PDB file of C-alpha atoms in Angstrom:
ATOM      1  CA  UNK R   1     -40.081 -27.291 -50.806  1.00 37.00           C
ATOM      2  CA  UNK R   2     -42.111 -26.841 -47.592  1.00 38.00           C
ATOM      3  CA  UNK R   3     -43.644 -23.873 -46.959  1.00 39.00           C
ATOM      4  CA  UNK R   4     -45.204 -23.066 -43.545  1.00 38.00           C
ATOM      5  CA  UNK R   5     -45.887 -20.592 -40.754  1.00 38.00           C
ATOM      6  CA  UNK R   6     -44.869 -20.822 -37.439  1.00 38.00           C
ATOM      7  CA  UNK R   7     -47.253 -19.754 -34.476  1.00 39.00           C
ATOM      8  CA  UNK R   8     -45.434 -19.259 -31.479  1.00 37.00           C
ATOM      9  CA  UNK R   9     -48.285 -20.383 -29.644  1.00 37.00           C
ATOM     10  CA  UNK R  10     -47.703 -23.398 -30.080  1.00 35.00           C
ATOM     11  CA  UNK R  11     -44.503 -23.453 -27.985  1.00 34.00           C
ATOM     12  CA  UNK R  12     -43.614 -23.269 -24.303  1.00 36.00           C
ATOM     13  CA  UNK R  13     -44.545 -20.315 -21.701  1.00 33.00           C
ATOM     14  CA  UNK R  14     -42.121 -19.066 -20.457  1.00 34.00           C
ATOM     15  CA  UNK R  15     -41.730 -20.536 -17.615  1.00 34.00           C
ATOM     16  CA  UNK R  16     -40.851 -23.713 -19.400  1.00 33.00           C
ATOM     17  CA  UNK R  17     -38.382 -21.978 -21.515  1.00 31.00           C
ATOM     18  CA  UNK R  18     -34.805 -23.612 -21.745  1.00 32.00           C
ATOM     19  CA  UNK R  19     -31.979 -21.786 -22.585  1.00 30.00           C
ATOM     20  CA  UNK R  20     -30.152 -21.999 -26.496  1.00 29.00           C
ATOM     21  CA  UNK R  21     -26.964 -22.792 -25.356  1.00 32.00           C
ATOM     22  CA  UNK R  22     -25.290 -20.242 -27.006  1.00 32.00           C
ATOM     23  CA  UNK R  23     -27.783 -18.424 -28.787  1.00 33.00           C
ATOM     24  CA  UNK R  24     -27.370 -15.461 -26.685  1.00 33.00           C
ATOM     25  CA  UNK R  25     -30.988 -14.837 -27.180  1.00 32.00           C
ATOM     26  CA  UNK R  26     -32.864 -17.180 -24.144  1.00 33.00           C
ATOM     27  CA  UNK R  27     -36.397 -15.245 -25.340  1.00 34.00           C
ATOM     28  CA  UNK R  28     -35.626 -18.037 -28.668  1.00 34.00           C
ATOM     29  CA  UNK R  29     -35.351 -21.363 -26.550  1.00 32.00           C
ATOM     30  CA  UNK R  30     -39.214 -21.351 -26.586  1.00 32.00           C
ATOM     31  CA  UNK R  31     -39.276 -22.371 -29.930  1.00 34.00           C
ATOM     32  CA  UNK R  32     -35.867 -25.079 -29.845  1.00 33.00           C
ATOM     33  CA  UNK R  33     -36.360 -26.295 -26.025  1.00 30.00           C
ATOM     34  CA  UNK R  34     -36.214 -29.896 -27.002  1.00 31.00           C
ATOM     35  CA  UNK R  35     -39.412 -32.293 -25.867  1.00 32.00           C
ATOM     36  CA  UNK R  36     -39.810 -35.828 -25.343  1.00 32.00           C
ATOM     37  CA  UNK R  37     -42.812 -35.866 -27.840  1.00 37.00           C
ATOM     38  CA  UNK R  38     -41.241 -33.486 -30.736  1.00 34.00           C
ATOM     39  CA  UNK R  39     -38.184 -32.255 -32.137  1.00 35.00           C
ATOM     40  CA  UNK R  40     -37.058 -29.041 -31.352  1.00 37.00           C
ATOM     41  CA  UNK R  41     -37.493 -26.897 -34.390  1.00 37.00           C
ATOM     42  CA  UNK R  42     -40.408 -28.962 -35.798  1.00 35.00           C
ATOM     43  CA  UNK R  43     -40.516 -26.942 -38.778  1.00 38.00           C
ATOM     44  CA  UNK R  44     -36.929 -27.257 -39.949  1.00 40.00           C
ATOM     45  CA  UNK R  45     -34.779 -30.467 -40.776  1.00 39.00           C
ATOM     46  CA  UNK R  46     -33.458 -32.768 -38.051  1.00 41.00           C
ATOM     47  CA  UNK R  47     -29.619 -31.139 -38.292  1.00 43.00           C
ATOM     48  CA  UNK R  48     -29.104 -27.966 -39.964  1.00 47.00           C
ATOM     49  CA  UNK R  49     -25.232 -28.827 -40.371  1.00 49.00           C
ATOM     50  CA  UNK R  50     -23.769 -27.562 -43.534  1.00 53.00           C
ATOM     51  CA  UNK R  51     -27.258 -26.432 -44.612  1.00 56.00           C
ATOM     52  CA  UNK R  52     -27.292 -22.543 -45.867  1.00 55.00           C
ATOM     53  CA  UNK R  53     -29.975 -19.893 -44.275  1.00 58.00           C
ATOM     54  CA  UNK R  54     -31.027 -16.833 -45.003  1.00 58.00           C
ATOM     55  CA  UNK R  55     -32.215 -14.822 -41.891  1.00 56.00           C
ATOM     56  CA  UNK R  56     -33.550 -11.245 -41.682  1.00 54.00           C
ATOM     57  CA  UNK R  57     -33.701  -9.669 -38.356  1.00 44.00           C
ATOM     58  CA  UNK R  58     -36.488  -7.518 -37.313  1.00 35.00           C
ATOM     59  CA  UNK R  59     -36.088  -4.719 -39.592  1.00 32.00           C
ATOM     60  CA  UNK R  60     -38.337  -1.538 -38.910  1.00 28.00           C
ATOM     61  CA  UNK R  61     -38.164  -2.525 -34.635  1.00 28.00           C
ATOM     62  CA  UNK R  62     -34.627  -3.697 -33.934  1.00 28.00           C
ATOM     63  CA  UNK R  63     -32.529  -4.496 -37.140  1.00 29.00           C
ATOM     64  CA  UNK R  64     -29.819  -6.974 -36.344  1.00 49.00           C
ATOM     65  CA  UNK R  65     -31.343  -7.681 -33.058  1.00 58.00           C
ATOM     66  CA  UNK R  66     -34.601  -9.551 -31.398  1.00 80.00           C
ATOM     67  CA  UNK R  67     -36.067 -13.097 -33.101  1.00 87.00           C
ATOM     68  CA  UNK R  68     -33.394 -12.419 -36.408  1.00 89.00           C
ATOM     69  CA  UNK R  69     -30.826 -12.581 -33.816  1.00 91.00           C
ATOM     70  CA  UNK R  70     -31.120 -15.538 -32.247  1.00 90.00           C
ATOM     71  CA  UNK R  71     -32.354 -17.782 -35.034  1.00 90.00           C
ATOM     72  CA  UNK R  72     -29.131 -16.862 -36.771  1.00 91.00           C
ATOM     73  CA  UNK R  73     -26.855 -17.816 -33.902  1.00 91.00           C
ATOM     74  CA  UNK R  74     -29.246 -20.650 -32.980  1.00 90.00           C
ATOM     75  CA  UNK R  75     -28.796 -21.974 -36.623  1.00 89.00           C
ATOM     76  CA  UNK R  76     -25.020 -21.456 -37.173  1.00 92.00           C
ATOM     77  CA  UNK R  77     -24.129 -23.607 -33.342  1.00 91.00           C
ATOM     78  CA  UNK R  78     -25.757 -26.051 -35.040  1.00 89.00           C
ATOM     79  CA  UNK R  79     -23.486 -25.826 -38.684  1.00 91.00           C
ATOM     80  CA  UNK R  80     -25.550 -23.735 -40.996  1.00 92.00           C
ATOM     81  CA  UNK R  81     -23.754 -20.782 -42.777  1.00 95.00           C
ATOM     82  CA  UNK R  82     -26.213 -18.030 -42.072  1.00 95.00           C
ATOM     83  CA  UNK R  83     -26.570 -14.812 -44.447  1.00 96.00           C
ATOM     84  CA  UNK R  84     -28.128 -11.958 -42.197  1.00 95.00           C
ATOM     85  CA  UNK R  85     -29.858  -8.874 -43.862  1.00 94.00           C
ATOM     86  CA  UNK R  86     -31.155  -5.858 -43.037  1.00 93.00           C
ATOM     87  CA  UNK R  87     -31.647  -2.214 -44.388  1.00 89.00           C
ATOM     88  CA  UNK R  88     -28.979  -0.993 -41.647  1.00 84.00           C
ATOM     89  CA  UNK R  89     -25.391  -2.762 -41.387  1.00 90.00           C
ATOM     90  CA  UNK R  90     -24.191  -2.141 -38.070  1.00 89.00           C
ATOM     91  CA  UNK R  91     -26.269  -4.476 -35.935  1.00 91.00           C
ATOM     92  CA  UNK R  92     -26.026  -7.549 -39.129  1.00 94.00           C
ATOM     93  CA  UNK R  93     -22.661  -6.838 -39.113  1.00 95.00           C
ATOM     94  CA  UNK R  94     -22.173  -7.505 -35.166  1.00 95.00           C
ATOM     95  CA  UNK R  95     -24.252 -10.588 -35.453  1.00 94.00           C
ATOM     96  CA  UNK R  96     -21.649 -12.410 -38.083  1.00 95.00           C
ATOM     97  CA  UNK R  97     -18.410 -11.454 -36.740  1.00 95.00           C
ATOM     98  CA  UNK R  98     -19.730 -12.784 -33.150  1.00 95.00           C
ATOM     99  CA  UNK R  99     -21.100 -15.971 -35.031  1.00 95.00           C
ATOM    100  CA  UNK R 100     -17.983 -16.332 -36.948  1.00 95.00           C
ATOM    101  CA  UNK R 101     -15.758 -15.574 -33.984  1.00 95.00           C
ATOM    102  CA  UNK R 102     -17.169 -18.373 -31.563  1.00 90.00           C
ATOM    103  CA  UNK R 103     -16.019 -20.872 -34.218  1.00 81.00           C
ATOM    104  CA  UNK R 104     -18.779 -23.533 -32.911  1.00 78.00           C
ATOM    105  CA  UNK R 105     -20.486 -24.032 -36.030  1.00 84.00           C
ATOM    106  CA  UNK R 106     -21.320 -22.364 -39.386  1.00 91.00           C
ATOM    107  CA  UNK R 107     -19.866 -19.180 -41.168  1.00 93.00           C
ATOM    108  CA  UNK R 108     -22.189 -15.783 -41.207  1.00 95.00           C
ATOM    109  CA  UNK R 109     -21.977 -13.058 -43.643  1.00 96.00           C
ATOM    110  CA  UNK R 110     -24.505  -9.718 -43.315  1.00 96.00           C
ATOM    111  CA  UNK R 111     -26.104  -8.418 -46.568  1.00 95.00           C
ATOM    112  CA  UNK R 112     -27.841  -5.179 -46.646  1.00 95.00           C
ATOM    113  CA  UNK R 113     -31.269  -4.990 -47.344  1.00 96.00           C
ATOM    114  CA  UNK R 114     -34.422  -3.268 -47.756  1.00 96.00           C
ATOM    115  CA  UNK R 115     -37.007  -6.003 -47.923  1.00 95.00           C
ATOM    116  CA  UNK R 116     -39.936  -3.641 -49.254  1.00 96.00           C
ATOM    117  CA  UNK R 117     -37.603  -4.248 -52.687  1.00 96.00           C
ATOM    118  CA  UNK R 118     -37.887  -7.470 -54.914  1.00 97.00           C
ATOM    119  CA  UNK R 119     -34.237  -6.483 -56.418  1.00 97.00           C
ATOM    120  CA  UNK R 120     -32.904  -6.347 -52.846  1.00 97.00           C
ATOM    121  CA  UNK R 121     -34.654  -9.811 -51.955  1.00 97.00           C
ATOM    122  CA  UNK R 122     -33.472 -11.586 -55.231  1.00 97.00           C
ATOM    123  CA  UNK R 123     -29.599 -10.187 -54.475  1.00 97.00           C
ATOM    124  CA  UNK R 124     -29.994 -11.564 -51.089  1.00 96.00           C
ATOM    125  CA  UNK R 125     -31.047 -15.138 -52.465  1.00 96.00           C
ATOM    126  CA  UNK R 126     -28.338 -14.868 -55.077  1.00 96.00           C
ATOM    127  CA  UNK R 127     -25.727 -13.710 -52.429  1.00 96.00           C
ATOM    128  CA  UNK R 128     -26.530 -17.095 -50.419  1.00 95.00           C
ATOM    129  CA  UNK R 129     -25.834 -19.008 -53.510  1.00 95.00           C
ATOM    130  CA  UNK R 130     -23.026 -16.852 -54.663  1.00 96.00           C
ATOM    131  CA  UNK R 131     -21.130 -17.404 -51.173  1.00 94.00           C
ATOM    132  CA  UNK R 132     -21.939 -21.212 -50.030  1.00 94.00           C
ATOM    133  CA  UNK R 133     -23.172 -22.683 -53.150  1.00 92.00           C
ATOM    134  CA  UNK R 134     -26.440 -23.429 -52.165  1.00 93.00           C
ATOM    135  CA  UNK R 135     -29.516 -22.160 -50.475  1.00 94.00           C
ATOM    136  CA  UNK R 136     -31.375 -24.679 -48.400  1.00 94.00           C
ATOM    137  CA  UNK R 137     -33.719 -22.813 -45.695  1.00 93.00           C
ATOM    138  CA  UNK R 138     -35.187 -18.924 -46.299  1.00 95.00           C
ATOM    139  CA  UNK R 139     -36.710 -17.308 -43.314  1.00 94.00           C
ATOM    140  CA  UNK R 140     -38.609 -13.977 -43.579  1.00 95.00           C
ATOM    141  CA  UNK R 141     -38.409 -12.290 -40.284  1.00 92.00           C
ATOM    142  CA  UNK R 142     -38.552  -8.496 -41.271  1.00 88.00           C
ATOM    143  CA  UNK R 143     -42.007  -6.693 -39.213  1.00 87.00           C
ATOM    144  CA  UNK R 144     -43.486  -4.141 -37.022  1.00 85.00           C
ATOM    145  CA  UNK R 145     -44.989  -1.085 -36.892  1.00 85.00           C
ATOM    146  CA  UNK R 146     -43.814   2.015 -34.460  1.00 81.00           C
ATOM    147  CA  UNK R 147     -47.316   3.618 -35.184  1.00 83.00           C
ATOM    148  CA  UNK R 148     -50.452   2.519 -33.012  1.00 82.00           C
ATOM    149  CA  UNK R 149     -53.627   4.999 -33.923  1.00 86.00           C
ATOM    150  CA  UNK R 150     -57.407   3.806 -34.891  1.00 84.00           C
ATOM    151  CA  UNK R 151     -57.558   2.649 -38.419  1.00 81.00           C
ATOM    152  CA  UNK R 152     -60.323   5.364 -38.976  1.00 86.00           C
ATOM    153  CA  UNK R 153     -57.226   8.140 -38.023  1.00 88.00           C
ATOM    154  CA  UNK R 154     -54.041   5.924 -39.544  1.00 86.00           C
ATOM    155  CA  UNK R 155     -52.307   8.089 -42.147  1.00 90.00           C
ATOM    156  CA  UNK R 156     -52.522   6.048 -45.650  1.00 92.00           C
ATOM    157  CA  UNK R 157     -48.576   6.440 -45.724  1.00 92.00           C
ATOM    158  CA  UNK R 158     -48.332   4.440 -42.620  1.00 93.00           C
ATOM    159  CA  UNK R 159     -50.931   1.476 -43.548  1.00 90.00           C
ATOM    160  CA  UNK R 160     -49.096   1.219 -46.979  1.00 93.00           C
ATOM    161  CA  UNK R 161     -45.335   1.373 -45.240  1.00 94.00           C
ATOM    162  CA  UNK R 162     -46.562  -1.222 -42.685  1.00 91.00           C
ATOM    163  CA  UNK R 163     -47.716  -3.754 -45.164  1.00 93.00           C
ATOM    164  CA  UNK R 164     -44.816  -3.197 -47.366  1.00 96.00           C
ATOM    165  CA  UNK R 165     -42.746  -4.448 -44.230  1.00 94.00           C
ATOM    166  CA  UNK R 166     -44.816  -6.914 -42.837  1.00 94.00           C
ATOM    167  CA  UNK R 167     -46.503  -8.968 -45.746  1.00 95.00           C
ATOM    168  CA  UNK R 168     -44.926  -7.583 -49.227  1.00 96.00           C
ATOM    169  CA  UNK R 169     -41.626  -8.444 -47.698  1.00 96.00           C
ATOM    170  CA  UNK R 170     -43.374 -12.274 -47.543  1.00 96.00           C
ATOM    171  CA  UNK R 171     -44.176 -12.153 -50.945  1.00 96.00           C
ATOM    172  CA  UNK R 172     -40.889 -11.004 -52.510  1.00 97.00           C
ATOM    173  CA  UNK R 173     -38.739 -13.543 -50.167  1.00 96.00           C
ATOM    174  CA  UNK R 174     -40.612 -16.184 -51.334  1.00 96.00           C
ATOM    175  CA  UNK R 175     -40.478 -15.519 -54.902  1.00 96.00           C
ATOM    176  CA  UNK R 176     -36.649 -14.604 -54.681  1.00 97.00           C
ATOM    177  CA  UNK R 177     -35.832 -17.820 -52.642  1.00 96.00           C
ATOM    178  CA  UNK R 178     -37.926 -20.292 -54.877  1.00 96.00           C
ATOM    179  CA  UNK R 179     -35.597 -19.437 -57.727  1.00 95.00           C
ATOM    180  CA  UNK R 180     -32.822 -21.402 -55.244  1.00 96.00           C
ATOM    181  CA  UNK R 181     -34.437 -23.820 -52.672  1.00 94.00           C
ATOM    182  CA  UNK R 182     -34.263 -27.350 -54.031  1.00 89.00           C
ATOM    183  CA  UNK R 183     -35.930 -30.544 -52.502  1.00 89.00           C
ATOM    184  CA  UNK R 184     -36.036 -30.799 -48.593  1.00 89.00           C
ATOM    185  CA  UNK R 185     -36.102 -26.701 -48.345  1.00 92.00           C
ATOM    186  CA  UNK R 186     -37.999 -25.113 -45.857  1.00 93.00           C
ATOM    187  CA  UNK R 187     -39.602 -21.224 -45.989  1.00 94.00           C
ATOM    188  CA  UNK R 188     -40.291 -19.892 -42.379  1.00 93.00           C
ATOM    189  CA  UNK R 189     -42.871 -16.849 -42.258  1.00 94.00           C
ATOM    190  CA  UNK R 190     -42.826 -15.566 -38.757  1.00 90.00           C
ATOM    191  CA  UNK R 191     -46.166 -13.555 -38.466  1.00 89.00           C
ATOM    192  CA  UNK R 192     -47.727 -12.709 -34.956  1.00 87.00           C
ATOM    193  CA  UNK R 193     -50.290 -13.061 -32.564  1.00 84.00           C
ATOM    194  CA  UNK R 194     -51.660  -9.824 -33.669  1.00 81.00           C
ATOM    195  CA  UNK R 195     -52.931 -11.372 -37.030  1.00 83.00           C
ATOM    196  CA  UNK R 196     -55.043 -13.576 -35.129  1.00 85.00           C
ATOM    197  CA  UNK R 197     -55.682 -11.575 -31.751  1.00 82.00           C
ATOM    198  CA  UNK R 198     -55.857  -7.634 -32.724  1.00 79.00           C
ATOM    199  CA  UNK R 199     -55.412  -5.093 -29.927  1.00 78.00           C
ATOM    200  CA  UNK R 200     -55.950  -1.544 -30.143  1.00 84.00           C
ATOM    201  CA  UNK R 201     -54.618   0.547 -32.535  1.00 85.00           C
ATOM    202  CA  UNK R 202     -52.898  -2.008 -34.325  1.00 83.00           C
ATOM    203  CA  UNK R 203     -55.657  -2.379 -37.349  1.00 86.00           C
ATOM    204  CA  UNK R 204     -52.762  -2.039 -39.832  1.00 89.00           C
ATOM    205  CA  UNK R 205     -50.145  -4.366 -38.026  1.00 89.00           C
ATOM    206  CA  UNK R 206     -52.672  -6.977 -37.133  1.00 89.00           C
ATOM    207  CA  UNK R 207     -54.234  -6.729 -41.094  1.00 88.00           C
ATOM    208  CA  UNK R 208     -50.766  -7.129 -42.469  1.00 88.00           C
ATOM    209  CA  UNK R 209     -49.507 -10.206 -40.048  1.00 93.00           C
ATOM    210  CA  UNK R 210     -52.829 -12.217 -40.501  1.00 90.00           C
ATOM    211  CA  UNK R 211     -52.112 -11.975 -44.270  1.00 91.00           C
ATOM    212  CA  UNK R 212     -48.809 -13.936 -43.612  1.00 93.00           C
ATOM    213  CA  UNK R 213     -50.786 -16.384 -41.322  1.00 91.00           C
TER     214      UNK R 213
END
């Protein structure tokens, strides 16, 4: 087991940006454009073929949609079966049948999920394992915050509801996916570049995401 966090800094601007072929996300080739001195996706294994993933679009902003999106239809071109969860089915739902309907790689089912709920995140796990056998790479995607005020005015509701999504979700993914992930796994965290560079208003965001860093 591996566990890491990415920093999109570290990738390309976007003017450098290739596009996923096939992704139908370009805003992901940042982080797979391939590079004479790395591998694309230095944080996952060489070929993702036959490998299973777990992938949770961005929940609270654009469930089914965004970063989730495109990692999931990045990941299956390349062969993984891809589970894709989030609280709302419509969008997750989208996202498999058009993964499963390009037939260039691996199978996708959607799971809902509300990943502010350990039993959720441990049926999600289980689901992988239930469906392909195995669970090889867990990525915990779910964040944001539709709320920007001063901390010293930020309702206690909204600091608690924003943590729940952005860094409790962390913690319960990785406990639910540890139970499964066997040698040469890989955990992705996607946090921001709020936890490390806070703009106004976004005390709670920034607080929660720097926790996942």
């Amino acid at each position: 087991l591996e566990p890491f966090t990415v920093n999109w800094k570290h990738f390309d601007p976007p003017t450098e940006r290739q596009t996923c072929q096939g992704s139908g996300f370009p805003g992901l080739s940042q982080a797979v454009s391939p590079h004479a001195d790395r591998a694309p996706w230095p944080c996952l294994p060489q070929s993702p073929a036959g490998r299973i993933i777990r992938i949770d679009p961005a929940r609270s902003i654009r469930a089914g949609r965004g970063i989730g999106e495109g990692m999931a239809k990045v990941l299956a071109d390349a062969g993984a079966n891809v589970v894709c969860a989030s609280r709302s089915t419509d969008q997750i739902d989208r996202v498999a049948e058009e993964i499963n309907a390009s037939n260039t790689g691996g199978r996708a089912i959607a799971q809902a999920t509300d990943v502010t709920k350990e039993e959720d995140m441990e049926a999600l796990a289980q689901r992988a394992v239930d469906e392909f056998g195995q669970l090889d790479i867990w990525v915990n995607n779910a964040g944001g915050s539709l709320v920007s005020a001063p901390r010293v005015e930020l309702d206690e509701a909204e600091w608690d509801k924003t943590f729940a999504t952005n860094l409790t979700s962390v913690f319960y993914g990785v406990r639910a996916a540890c139970k499964h992930l066997g040698e040469g796994s890989s955990i992705i965290n996607t946090s921001s570049m709020a936890g490390q560079d806070p703009f106004p208003g976004s005390g709670h965001y920034s607080a929660a995401k720097a926790g996942v860093l």
